[in-house]
Coordinates of C-alpha atoms in Angstrom, one line a residue:
Chain X
M12 CA -0.1 0.0 0.0
V13 CA 1.2 3.4 -0.9
T14 CA 0.0 6.4 0.8
T15 CA -0.5 9.5 -1.2
Y16 CA -1.4 12.9 -0.6
S17 CA -3.7 15.0 -2.9
S18 CA -2.9 18.6 -3.8
R19 CA -5.2 19.7 -1.0
G20 CA -3.1 17.8 1.5
V21 CA -5.7 15.0 2.5
S22 CA -4.3 11.8 3.0
T23 CA -5.6 8.9 0.7
S24 CA -4.7 5.4 0.6
K25 CA -4.0 4.1 -2.8
Y26 CA -3.9 0.3 -3.8
D27 CA -2.8 -0.8 -7.2
L28 CA -1.8 -4.2 -8.6
L29 CA 1.8 -3.9 -7.5
H30 CA 1.0 -2.2 -4.3
G31 CA -1.1 -4.3 -2.1
G32 CA -4.1 -4.4 -4.6
S33 CA -3.0 -8.1 -5.5
E34 CA -2.9 -9.0 -1.8
V35 CA -6.5 -7.4 -1.4
V36 CA -7.9 -9.2 -4.1
D37 CA -6.2 -12.5 -3.1
L38 CA -7.7 -12.2 0.5
S39 CA -11.2 -11.1 -0.5
L40 CA -11.6 -13.7 -3.0
L41 CA -10.5 -16.5 -0.6
A42 CA -12.7 -15.1 1.9
A43 CA -15.6 -14.9 -0.4
R44 CA -14.9 -18.6 -1.5
T45 CA -14.6 -19.8 2.3
A46 CA -17.9 -18.1 3.1
A47 CA -19.6 -19.9 0.1
A48 CA -18.1 -23.3 0.9
L49 CA -19.0 -22.9 4.5
R50 CA -22.7 -22.0 3.5
R51 CA -22.7 -25.3 1.5
V52 CA -21.3 -27.3 4.6
S53 CA -24.1 -25.8 6.4
V54 CA -26.7 -27.4 4.3
T55 CA -24.7 -30.7 3.4
G56 CA -22.8 -31.2 6.6
Q57 CA -19.6 -32.3 4.8
P58 CA -17.3 -30.4 2.6
S59 CA -16.8 -31.4 -1.1
E60 CA -13.2 -31.9 -1.9
A61 CA -13.0 -28.4 -3.8
D62 CA -14.6 -26.8 -0.8
A63 CA -12.4 -28.5 1.9
Q64 CA -9.3 -27.2 -0.2
V65 CA -10.6 -23.5 -0.1
V66 CA -11.2 -23.8 3.8
H67 CA -7.9 -25.4 4.6
A68 CA -6.3 -22.5 2.6
M69 CA -7.8 -20.0 4.7
A70 CA -7.0 -22.0 8.0
H71 CA -3.4 -21.9 6.8
L72 CA -3.2 -18.3 6.3
L73 CA -4.9 -17.5 9.6
G74 CA -2.4 -19.6 11.5
E75 CA 0.5 -18.0 9.8
A76 CA -0.8 -14.6 10.8
A77 CA -1.4 -15.9 14.2
E78 CA 2.2 -16.7 14.5
A79 CA 3.4 -13.2 13.2
M80 CA 1.0 -11.5 16.0
Q81 CA 2.2 -13.8 18.5
F82 CA 5.7 -12.2 17.8
F83 CA 4.8 -8.9 18.3
D84 CA 2.4 -9.6 21.3
S85 CA 5.4 -11.5 23.2
G86 CA 8.0 -8.5 22.4
G87 CA 9.8 -10.6 19.9
R88 CA 10.4 -13.7 22.2
E89 CA 7.9 -15.9 20.4
G90 CA 6.8 -16.9 17.1
S91 CA 8.3 -14.9 14.1
P92 CA 7.6 -11.9 12.0
P93 CA 6.3 -12.5 8.6
S94 CA 8.8 -12.8 5.8
G95 CA 9.3 -13.9 2.3
A96 CA 6.6 -14.2 -0.2
L97 CA 4.0 -15.0 2.4
A98 CA 4.7 -11.6 4.2
A99 CA 2.4 -9.3 2.2
R100 CA -0.7 -11.9 2.3
V101 CA -0.1 -12.3 5.9
D102 CA -0.1 -8.6 6.6
A103 CA -3.0 -8.4 4.7
A104 CA -4.9 -10.9 6.8
I105 CA -3.9 -9.2 9.9
D106 CA -4.6 -5.7 8.8
A107 CA -8.0 -6.8 7.6
V108 CA -9.1 -8.3 11.2
L109 CA -7.6 -5.2 12.5
E110 CA -10.2 -3.2 10.4
E111 CA -12.7 -4.9 12.5
R112 CA -12.3 -1.7 14.8
L113 CA -11.3 -3.7 17.8
E114 CA -11.0 -2.3 21.3
P115 CA -7.4 -1.9 22.6
E116 CA -7.8 -5.2 24.8
E117 CA -9.0 -7.1 22.1
Q118 CA -6.4 -6.3 19.7
T119 CA -3.8 -7.8 22.2
A120 CA -5.8 -11.0 22.1
L121 CA -5.7 -10.9 18.2
S122 CA -3.1 -13.6 17.9
Q123 CA -5.5 -15.9 20.0
R124 CA -8.5 -15.0 18.0
L125 CA -6.6 -15.8 14.8
S126 CA -5.5 -19.0 16.1
R127 CA -8.7 -20.2 17.4
L128 CA -10.3 -19.4 13.9
A129 CA -7.3 -21.2 12.1
A130 CA -8.0 -24.3 14.3
R131 CA -11.9 -24.3 13.9
L132 CA -11.3 -24.5 10.2
D133 CA -8.6 -27.0 10.2
P134 CA -9.6 -30.5 8.4
S135 CA -8.6 -32.5 11.6
A136 CA -11.0 -30.5 13.8
E137 CA -14.6 -31.6 14.8
Q138 CA -17.0 -31.3 12.3
L139 CA -18.7 -27.9 12.3
T140 CA -22.5 -27.7 13.0
P141 CA -24.8 -26.3 10.8
A142 CA -25.0 -23.1 13.1
E143 CA -21.4 -23.0 13.6
A144 CA -20.6 -23.1 9.6
T145 CA -23.5 -20.4 8.9
N146 CA -21.8 -18.0 11.7
L147 CA -18.4 -18.4 10.2
A148 CA -19.7 -18.1 6.8
D149 CA -21.3 -14.7 7.9
Y150 CA -17.8 -13.8 9.4
F151 CA -15.9 -14.4 6.2
S152 CA -18.6 -12.9 4.2
G153 CA -18.1 -9.7 5.9
L154 CA -14.2 -10.2 5.7
A155 CA -14.4 -10.3 2.1
S156 CA -16.4 -7.2 1.6
A157 CA -14.4 -5.4 4.4
V158 CA -11.0 -6.0 2.7
L159 CA -12.3 -5.0 -0.6
D160 CA -14.2 -1.8 0.3
Q161 CA -10.7 -0.7 2.1
A162 CA -9.1 -0.6 -1.0
G163 CA -11.8 1.0 -3.2
H164 CA -11.5 4.2 -5.0
V165 CA -14.0 7.2 -5.6
G166 CA -13.5 7.2 -9.2
E167 CA -12.4 10.8 -9.9
I168 CA -9.8 13.2 -9.1
T169 CA -11.1 17.1 -9.0
T170 CA -8.5 19.8 -8.5
T171 CA -9.2 23.4 -8.4
L172 CA -6.4 25.2 -10.1
Chain T
M6 CA -30.5 -6.5 -1.6
A7 CA -28.7 -8.5 -4.0
S8 CA -30.9 -10.6 -6.6
P9 CA -30.1 -12.6 -9.6
T10 CA -30.3 -9.9 -11.7
T11 CA -27.6 -8.0 -10.0
S12 CA -25.4 -11.0 -10.1
L13 CA -26.1 -11.3 -13.7
E14 CA -25.1 -7.6 -14.2
M15 CA -21.8 -8.2 -12.3
Q16 CA -21.1 -11.2 -14.4
R17 CA -21.3 -9.0 -17.5
A18 CA -19.0 -6.3 -15.9
V19 CA -16.4 -9.0 -15.4
I20 CA -16.6 -10.4 -18.9
F21 CA -16.7 -7.0 -20.6
R22 CA -13.6 -6.0 -18.8
A23 CA -11.8 -9.4 -19.4
D24 CA -12.6 -9.3 -23.1
A25 CA -11.3 -5.7 -23.2
L26 CA -8.2 -6.6 -21.4
E27 CA -7.4 -9.3 -23.9
E28 CA -7.9 -6.8 -26.9
I29 CA -5.8 -4.1 -25.2
A30 CA -2.8 -6.6 -24.7
S31 CA -3.1 -8.0 -28.2
T32 CA -3.1 -4.3 -29.8
L33 CA -0.2 -3.1 -27.4
R34 CA 1.9 -6.2 -28.6
G35 CA 1.3 -5.5 -32.2
Q36 CA 2.7 -2.1 -32.1
L37 CA 5.9 -3.0 -30.7
A38 CA 9.1 -3.6 -32.4
S39 CA 10.4 -7.1 -32.0
T40 CA 13.5 -5.8 -30.0
R41 CA 11.1 -5.0 -27.0
G42 CA 11.2 -8.7 -26.1
S43 CA 10.7 -8.3 -22.4
L44 CA 7.7 -5.7 -22.9
H45 CA 6.2 -8.6 -25.3
A46 CA 6.7 -11.3 -22.7
A47 CA 4.7 -9.0 -20.0
L48 CA 2.0 -8.4 -22.5
A49 CA 1.8 -12.1 -23.4
L50 CA 1.4 -12.9 -19.8
V51 CA -1.2 -10.0 -19.1
G52 CA -3.1 -11.3 -22.5
A53 CA -3.4 -14.8 -20.9
L54 CA -5.5 -13.6 -17.7
P55 CA -8.9 -12.9 -19.2
K56 CA -9.5 -16.6 -20.3
E57 CA -8.6 -17.8 -16.6
V58 CA -10.9 -15.2 -15.2
K59 CA -13.7 -16.2 -17.3
D60 CA -13.3 -19.9 -16.6
I61 CA -13.5 -19.0 -13.0
V62 CA -16.8 -17.1 -13.4
S63 CA -18.3 -20.0 -15.3
R64 CA -17.0 -22.4 -12.6
E65 CA -17.9 -20.5 -9.7
M66 CA -21.4 -19.2 -10.7
S67 CA -22.3 -22.9 -11.7
S68 CA -21.3 -24.1 -8.0
T69 CA -23.1 -21.2 -6.2
T70 CA -26.7 -20.4 -6.8
D71 CA -27.0 -17.7 -4.0
P72 CA -26.7 -14.3 -5.7
T73 CA -25.1 -12.7 -2.5
S74 CA -22.4 -15.5 -2.5
Q75 CA -21.9 -14.9 -6.3
I76 CA -21.5 -11.3 -6.1
Q77 CA -19.1 -11.5 -3.3
I78 CA -17.1 -13.8 -5.7
L79 CA -17.5 -11.5 -8.6
R80 CA -16.4 -8.3 -6.7
P81 CA -12.5 -9.1 -6.4
L82 CA -12.6 -10.6 -9.9
V83 CA -13.6 -7.3 -11.4
R84 CA -11.6 -5.3 -9.1
H85 CA -8.4 -7.5 -10.1
L86 CA -9.2 -6.8 -13.7
I87 CA -9.6 -3.0 -13.0
N88 CA -5.9 -3.3 -11.2
V89 CA -4.4 -5.0 -14.1
L90 CA -5.8 -2.5 -16.6
G91 CA -4.4 0.2 -14.5
F92 CA -1.0 -1.7 -14.2
V93 CA -0.9 -2.2 -18.1
E94 CA -1.9 1.5 -18.6
T95 CA 1.1 2.5 -16.1
Y96 CA 3.9 0.1 -16.9
L97 CA 3.4 -1.5 -20.3
S98 CA 1.7 1.1 -22.7
H99 CA 4.4 3.6 -23.5
G100 CA 5.5 1.6 -26.7
T101 CA 9.0 2.9 -28.1
R102 CA 10.3 6.2 -26.8
R103 CA 13.7 7.5 -27.6
E104 CA 14.5 8.2 -24.0
L105 CA 13.7 4.8 -23.0
S106 CA 16.3 3.2 -25.2
E107 CA 17.5 -0.7 -25.5
S108 CA 20.8 0.7 -24.6
L109 CA 19.4 2.1 -21.3
A110 CA 17.6 -1.3 -20.7
D111 CA 21.0 -3.0 -21.2
E112 CA 22.7 -1.2 -18.9
I113 CA 20.3 -2.0 -16.3
R114 CA 20.4 -5.7 -17.5
G115 CA 24.1 -5.4 -17.0
E116 CA 23.8 -4.2 -13.5
L117 CA 21.4 -6.9 -12.6
A118 CA 23.7 -9.6 -14.0
D119 CA 26.4 -8.2 -11.8
L120 CA 24.1 -8.4 -9.0
G121 CA 23.4 -12.0 -9.5
V122 CA 19.7 -11.4 -10.5
A123 CA 19.8 -11.5 -14.4
D124 CA 16.7 -13.8 -14.5
H125 CA 14.6 -10.7 -14.4
Q126 CA 13.3 -9.2 -17.7
V127 CA 13.6 -5.6 -17.8
V128 CA 10.9 -3.1 -18.8
L129 CA 11.3 0.7 -18.7
S130 CA 8.5 3.2 -18.7
H131 CA 8.1 7.0 -18.0
G132 CA 6.5 8.1 -14.9
E133 CA 6.3 11.2 -12.5
A134 CA 8.7 13.7 -12.4
N135 CA 9.3 13.2 -8.7
N136 CA 9.4 9.6 -8.4
Y137 CA 11.2 6.5 -9.3
A138 CA 9.1 3.4 -9.1
T139 CA 10.6 -0.1 -9.1
W140 CA 8.6 -3.0 -9.0
F141 CA 10.2 -6.6 -9.4
G142 CA 9.2 -10.3 -8.7
D143 CA 7.2 -13.0 -10.3
L144 CA 4.6 -11.0 -12.6
S145 CA 3.0 -14.4 -13.3
E146 CA 2.4 -14.6 -9.3
A147 CA 1.0 -11.0 -8.9
L148 CA -1.5 -11.6 -12.1
F149 CA -2.7 -15.1 -11.5
R150 CA -2.2 -16.0 -7.8
P151 CA -5.1 -13.7 -6.7
L152 CA -7.4 -15.9 -8.7
G153 CA -6.5 -18.9 -6.2
L154 CA -5.7 -21.3 -9.2
A155 CA -4.4 -24.8 -8.3
S156 CA -0.8 -25.4 -8.8
P157 CA -0.9 -27.2 -11.9
Q158 CA -2.9 -24.4 -13.5
M159 CA -0.7 -21.5 -12.4
P160 CA 1.5 -20.2 -15.3
P161 CA 5.3 -20.8 -14.6
A162 CA 7.2 -18.1 -12.7
E163 CA 8.3 -15.2 -15.1
K164 CA 10.4 -12.6 -13.1
F165 CA 10.5 -8.9 -14.3
A166 CA 12.0 -5.8 -13.1
L167 CA 9.8 -2.8 -13.9
F168 CA 11.3 0.5 -13.4
R169 CA 9.3 3.8 -13.9
V170 CA 11.6 6.8 -14.3
P171 CA 11.3 10.5 -14.6
R172 CA 11.8 11.5 -18.2
L173 CA 14.8 13.8 -17.3
E174 CA 16.8 12.1 -14.6
G175 CA 15.9 8.5 -15.8
A176 CA 17.7 9.0 -18.9
G177 CA 20.5 11.2 -17.6
V178 CA 24.0 10.0 -16.8
Q179 CA 24.1 11.9 -13.8
W180 CA 21.6 10.0 -12.0
R181 CA 22.7 6.6 -13.1
P182 CA 23.6 6.0 -9.2
V183 CA 19.9 6.2 -8.4
L184 CA 18.6 4.1 -11.3
L185 CA 21.7 1.5 -11.5
G186 CA 22.9 1.9 -8.0
H187 CA 20.0 2.2 -6.0
E188 CA 16.8 1.1 -7.9
A189 CA 18.7 -1.9 -9.5
A190 CA 20.1 -3.1 -5.9
H191 CA 16.3 -3.4 -4.5
V192 CA 16.0 -6.5 -6.7
A193 CA 19.2 -8.3 -5.3
V194 CA 18.4 -7.0 -1.9
K195 CA 15.1 -9.0 -2.0
A196 CA 16.7 -12.0 -3.9
K197 CA 19.5 -12.2 -1.4
D198 CA 17.6 -11.3 1.5
A199 CA 20.0 -8.4 2.6
V200 CA 17.7 -7.3 5.3
T201 CA 18.2 -10.2 7.1
T202 CA 22.1 -10.1 6.9
F203 CA 21.6 -6.6 8.7
D204 CA 19.7 -8.5 11.6
L205 CA 17.1 -6.0 12.3
R206 CA 15.3 -8.4 14.8
N207 CA 18.4 -8.3 17.1
K208 CA 18.9 -4.3 16.7
F209 CA 15.1 -3.7 17.3
D210 CA 13.9 -3.4 21.0
M211 CA 10.4 -4.7 20.7
A212 CA 9.4 -3.6 24.2
A213 CA 10.9 0.1 23.7
A214 CA 9.3 0.0 20.0
G215 CA 5.7 -0.1 21.7
N216 CA 6.3 3.2 23.2
F217 CA 6.5 5.2 19.8
P218 CA 3.2 5.6 18.1
N219 CA 3.7 6.1 14.4
P220 CA 1.7 6.7 11.2
K221 CA 0.9 3.2 10.9
A222 CA -0.1 2.8 14.3
P223 CA -1.2 5.8 15.9
V224 CA -1.8 7.0 19.5
G225 CA -4.4 4.8 21.2
T226 CA -3.2 1.4 19.5
S227 CA -1.8 -1.2 21.7
A228 CA 1.6 -1.6 22.3
P229 CA 2.2 -4.6 20.4
F230 CA 0.6 -3.3 17.1
I231 CA 2.6 -0.1 17.7
A232 CA 5.8 -2.2 17.7
R233 CA 4.8 -4.3 14.7
A234 CA 3.9 -1.2 12.8
L235 CA 7.4 0.4 13.7
Y236 CA 9.1 -2.8 12.8
Q237 CA 7.4 -3.0 9.3
I238 CA 8.7 0.9 9.0
A239 CA 12.1 -0.1 10.0
E240 CA 12.3 -2.9 7.5
S241 CA 11.4 -0.3 4.8
W242 CA 14.0 2.1 5.8
A243 CA 16.8 -0.8 6.1
T244 CA 16.1 -1.8 2.6
E245 CA 16.3 1.8 1.3
L246 CA 19.5 2.4 3.3
I247 CA 21.2 -0.7 1.9
C248 CA 20.3 0.4 -1.7
D249 CA 21.7 3.8 -0.9
L250 CA 25.0 2.0 0.2
Q251 CA 25.1 0.0 -2.8
A252 CA 24.8 2.9 -5.0
L253 CA 27.8 4.4 -3.2
H254 CA 29.8 1.0 -3.5
R255 CA 29.3 1.1 -7.1
F256 CA 29.4 4.7 -8.2
G257 CA 31.4 6.4 -5.3
P258 CA 31.1 10.4 -5.0
A259 CA 28.7 10.5 -7.8
A260 CA 26.3 8.4 -5.6
V261 CA 26.0 11.2 -2.9
A262 CA 25.7 13.8 -5.4
S263 CA 23.1 12.4 -7.6
L264 CA 20.9 11.1 -4.7
A265 CA 21.1 14.4 -2.7
E266 CA 20.6 16.6 -5.8
Y267 CA 17.3 14.6 -6.7
F268 CA 16.1 14.3 -3.0
E269 CA 16.5 18.1 -2.4
C270 CA 14.7 19.1 -5.7
I271 CA 11.9 16.9 -5.0
G272 CA 11.5 17.9 -1.3
A273 CA 12.5 14.5 0.1
M274 CA 15.3 15.8 2.8
G275 CA 12.7 16.2 5.7
Q276 CA 10.0 13.7 4.6
M277 CA 9.3 11.1 7.3
S278 CA 7.6 8.5 5.3
V279 CA 6.7 4.9 6.5
T280 CA 8.6 3.5 3.3
H281 CA 11.6 5.8 3.0
P282 CA 13.8 7.3 5.5
P283 CA 14.0 11.2 5.4
A284 CA 16.7 12.0 2.8
V285 CA 18.7 14.0 5.3
L286 CA 19.2 10.6 7.1
R287 CA 20.1 8.8 4.1
I288 CA 22.7 11.3 2.6
R289 CA 24.3 11.6 6.3
V290 CA 24.7 7.8 6.3
L291 CA 26.4 8.1 2.8
L292 CA 28.6 10.9 3.6
D293 CA 29.5 9.1 6.9
E294 CA 30.2 5.9 5.1
V295 CA 32.4 7.5 2.3
G296 CA 34.5 9.4 4.5
P297 CA 37.1 12.1 3.8
I298 CA 37.8 12.3 0.1
A299 CA 41.6 13.0 -0.5
D300 CA 41.5 14.2 -4.0
G301 CA 40.3 17.9 -4.0
R302 CA 38.4 17.4 -7.4
L303 CA 36.4 14.3 -6.4
N304 CA 35.7 15.7 -3.0
S305 CA 34.3 18.7 -4.9
I306 CA 31.7 16.4 -6.1
V307 CA 30.3 15.8 -2.6
M308 CA 31.0 19.3 -1.1
P309 CA 27.8 21.1 -1.6
W310 CA 25.9 18.2 0.3
S311 CA 28.7 17.7 3.0
D312 CA 28.3 21.4 3.7
Y313 CA 24.5 21.1 3.8
V314 CA 23.4 18.1 5.6
P315 CA 24.2 18.3 9.5
A316 CA 26.7 16.1 11.1
A317 CA 24.1 14.9 13.4
V318 CA 20.6 14.2 12.0
T319 CA 17.7 15.2 14.4
L320 CA 14.0 14.5 13.4
S321 CA 11.2 16.0 15.0
E322 CA 9.0 12.7 15.2
P323 CA 10.0 10.6 18.1
W324 CA 9.5 7.3 16.2
A325 CA 11.5 8.6 13.2
Q326 CA 14.4 9.6 15.6
H327 CA 14.4 6.3 17.3
L328 CA 14.8 4.5 14.0
A329 CA 17.6 7.1 12.8
E330 CA 19.4 6.4 15.9
I331 CA 19.2 2.4 15.2
F332 CA 20.6 2.8 11.5
T333 CA 23.3 5.4 12.5
N334 CA 24.6 3.3 15.4
N335 CA 24.6 0.3 13.0
R336 CA 26.0 1.6 9.8
S337 CA 28.8 -1.1 9.7
A338 CA 25.9 -3.8 9.7
L339 CA 24.1 -1.9 6.9
S340 CA 27.6 -2.2 5.1
N341 CA 27.9 -5.9 5.9
A342 CA 24.3 -6.3 4.1
V343 CA 25.6 -4.6 1.0
A344 CA 28.6 -7.1 0.8
V345 CA 26.1 -10.0 0.4
L346 CA 25.0 -8.4 -2.9
A347 CA 28.6 -9.1 -3.9
T348 CA 29.4 -6.5 -6.6
S349 CA 32.6 -5.2 -7.0
P350 CA 33.5 -2.0 -5.4
Y351 CA 34.1 1.2 -7.5
D352 CA 37.9 2.6 -6.5
F353 CA 37.1 6.3 -7.1
D354 CA 40.7 7.1 -5.5
G355 CA 42.4 4.6 -7.9
R356 CA 40.4 5.7 -10.8
R357 CA 40.7 9.6 -10.2
E358 CA 43.0 10.1 -13.2
W359 CA 40.5 8.7 -15.5
V360 CA 37.5 11.0 -13.9
H361 CA 39.6 14.0 -14.2
R362 CA 40.6 13.6 -17.9
A363 CA 37.1 12.6 -18.8
A364 CA 35.8 15.7 -16.9
D365 CA 38.2 17.8 -18.7
R366 CA 37.1 16.5 -22.2
L367 CA 33.3 16.9 -21.1
A368 CA 34.0 20.4 -20.0
I369 CA 35.2 21.4 -23.5
G370 CA 32.7 19.6 -25.3
L371 CA 34.3 16.4 -26.1
P372 CA 33.2 12.7 -25.2
G373 CA 35.4 10.9 -22.8
R374 CA 38.0 8.3 -24.1
D375 CA 36.5 4.8 -24.0
S376 CA 40.0 3.2 -24.1
V377 CA 43.5 4.0 -23.5
A378 CA 46.8 2.0 -24.3
V379 CA 48.9 1.6 -21.2
G380 CA 52.3 -0.3 -21.4
G381 CA 51.1 -2.3 -24.5
A382 CA 47.7 -3.2 -22.9
L383 CA 44.5 -1.8 -23.7
Q384 CA 42.4 -0.3 -20.6
I385 CA 38.8 0.5 -21.1
A386 CA 36.9 3.3 -19.1
E387 CA 34.5 2.1 -16.1
R388 CA 30.9 3.5 -16.3
A389 CA 31.3 4.8 -12.9
D390 CA 34.4 7.1 -14.2
T391 CA 32.0 8.6 -16.7
V392 CA 29.2 9.1 -14.3
N393 CA 31.7 11.0 -11.6
A394 CA 33.3 12.9 -14.6
A395 CA 29.8 14.2 -15.5
W396 CA 29.1 15.3 -11.9
L397 CA 32.9 16.8 -12.0
A398 CA 32.2 18.7 -15.0
R399 CA 28.9 19.9 -13.6
V400 CA 30.2 21.2 -10.4
E401 CA 33.3 22.7 -12.0
G402 CA 30.7 24.7 -14.1
A403 CA 31.0 23.2 -17.3
D404 CA 28.5 25.0 -20.0
T405 CA 29.0 22.3 -22.5
P406 CA 26.0 19.6 -23.1
F407 CA 28.2 17.2 -20.6
D408 CA 25.5 14.9 -20.0
S409 CA 24.9 13.9 -23.6
L410 CA 28.6 13.9 -24.0
A411 CA 28.8 11.4 -21.0
Q412 CA 26.0 9.5 -22.5
K413 CA 28.2 9.1 -25.7
T414 CA 31.1 7.8 -23.6
I415 CA 29.0 5.5 -21.8
E416 CA 28.0 3.9 -25.3
S417 CA 31.4 3.9 -26.6
T418 CA 32.5 2.3 -23.5
D419 CA 30.0 -0.3 -23.4
F420 CA 30.6 -1.2 -26.9
A421 CA 34.5 -1.3 -26.2
H422 CA 33.7 -3.7 -23.3
N423 CA 31.6 -6.1 -25.4
W424 CA 33.9 -6.1 -28.3
R425 CA 36.7 -7.2 -26.2
D426 CA 34.5 -9.7 -24.2
S427 CA 33.4 -11.1 -27.5
G428 CA 37.1 -11.7 -28.7
G429 CA 37.3 -8.5 -30.7
T430 CA 40.9 -6.8 -31.3
V431 CA 41.7 -3.2 -31.1
P432 CA 44.3 -1.5 -32.7
L433 CA 46.4 -0.1 -29.7
E434 CA 48.1 2.5 -31.7
L435 CA 44.7 4.5 -31.9
H436 CA 44.6 4.6 -28.1
N437 CA 48.2 5.7 -27.2
R438 CA 47.8 9.0 -25.4
S439 CA 50.4 11.7 -26.0
D440 CA 50.9 15.2 -24.6
S441 CA 53.7 16.3 -26.9
V442 CA 51.9 19.1 -28.9
D443 CA 55.2 20.6 -30.2
A444 CA 56.5 17.3 -31.5
V445 CA 53.3 16.7 -33.5
L446 CA 53.3 20.1 -34.9
S447 CA 56.8 20.0 -36.0
D448 CA 56.3 16.7 -37.6
E449 CA 53.6 18.3 -39.7
A450 CA 55.7 21.3 -40.5
G451 CA 55.5 22.3 -44.2
A452 CA 52.7 19.4 -45.1
Y453 CA 49.4 20.8 -46.7
V454 CA 47.7 17.5 -46.4
L455 CA 48.4 15.5 -43.3
S456 CA 49.3 11.8 -44.0
E457 CA 47.7 8.9 -42.2
D458 CA 50.4 8.8 -39.7
A459 CA 50.0 12.5 -38.9
L460 CA 46.2 12.0 -38.5
L461 CA 46.8 9.3 -36.1
R462 CA 49.4 11.4 -34.0
R463 CA 46.6 14.1 -34.1
M464 CA 44.1 11.5 -32.7
Q465 CA 46.5 10.4 -30.0
L466 CA 47.2 13.9 -28.8
D467 CA 45.4 14.7 -25.6
H468 CA 45.2 18.5 -26.1
N469 CA 41.9 20.6 -26.1
E470 CA 42.9 22.6 -29.0
K471 CA 45.2 20.3 -31.2
G472 CA 43.9 17.1 -30.5
L473 CA 41.7 15.5 -33.3
V474 CA 38.4 13.8 -32.1
V475 CA 35.8 11.8 -34.2
A476 CA 32.5 12.3 -32.6
R477 CA 29.0 12.9 -33.6
P478 CA 28.0 16.6 -33.6
L479 CA 26.1 17.7 -30.3
P480 CA 23.8 21.0 -30.3
C481 CA 25.0 24.0 -28.3
L482 CA 28.8 23.3 -28.3
K483 CA 30.1 26.6 -27.1
V484 CA 33.9 25.5 -27.7
R485 CA 35.0 23.8 -30.9
V486 CA 38.0 21.6 -31.2
S487 CA 40.0 22.4 -34.2
I488 CA 43.3 21.2 -35.9

């Protein structure tokens, strides 16, 4: 993400393909697919092979994000900061969850929240009840929208000379 | 409330843009000369995206009947197409422009090869006058990964280094240290994980960092998030400082001059950005690293900036000051990180005679010599000699088109290097230097026509007025060289 300033000095966030836009689309599409998969699970009880792959991918990403947050929560003593090719995706995931406007005490517990979510989506975990699957589907549906909305544009630049 | 008609309308929005992107990529490729191989390759990759997007739409819409879920999947897809259309417009639609010559792209390719990252295809384009923008990495990944394709469906990796440069400085020899030194270094700093060599993790006090709210984590944010944000900023700053030091490593004093002049002109000196350290800190680090320069003429290249930048940098924002102290206290670790890039240093002190002579020629309207015969062996100028000579000519007040002359010198020098590396031979006598004006004139006394030998002696003669130089004519030459 690149922060730019308009001619009037107002701070605006700008995403494009090479500056955060790719990660935002990636995360939003994964969240939307996860939501759709969980809605099907809430009806059928069991995920199809394709749905299981989508849910597993989201669980993996949340696990990485939890580990990264644990590093900062522990003052650098545990976990590790995100690095390499995954760093941008993981950071996007953390930022997306942060966009939920949490209270400071909830922020501190973010690594646990991410871990719990990841664990619940893990294929080896206990089967989701229909109600649980629906709740999680709603959560990821909201995440898909929120992530994409933060990277939107107003569609024009107007400047008075 | 989303309805099936809304979902259908969004499907049309995706398909319409996918088709348009395919046509745009095809049209842009059709206009290109065959020499623009990297640009062709990038556009071909973009041209393969629309089919994948349309396949996904078809697949996902058949497995999800709920219009709300359908729209949630279509929204990121259409946003991705918009992002890619913007990317094509920004990086890939410039076609063929004189200031974006293939020889400049070749210089970058050469530098990337020296840095050990020659597997990146180079594409140059023009951008804002106040910004160099460099993007590098696997373009295939950036285009196709967001679609969530399974591994077998992913196109193979295709690494690119895309540079958007200001039209003036991007082509100017004086700012080669910015483009070839700093910007090209970004690719290798990432590939060789130079920031890890700097070992930020063990120089960064996580507990203390939580006390420095910053633009990424303002007051009111909890300490771990403030620390995380400051760590991210520190990683970006470390990357920029390592690239600056690499520019110094490759270009010596000219790196200080070109970075400092550009930063001052665009107003970067005091900017405390989350991505870049304030330029005043960057130049301070470079000046401290280069240390005293014994040669007076070479020192004059950096003097405008050593006079200007304070010996101790003080920043008004506590978070920025905290980071500045980390980096000024660990400058040697930054240099160690530069070492992992494994390029040869520019020995500016050892090359000072080359720089002086080239600058003297630029100042009278002549390109520098590309080669000189010394003790029966041919020596070829280095690119950094010419870049430093351009700055020296400038600080000494040259009113010739010294940058164009330096460009000509670099082209000749690159040709000479390529010629020799390919096994070509060069007649040494052409490159024997001579200062004996009287002897040359005396040999010619009484002759009305200069013989081949006499012409050769004139070409060997290093004299502003009596030497003979064969060079292309340049506009605005204020001093003419005559026989």
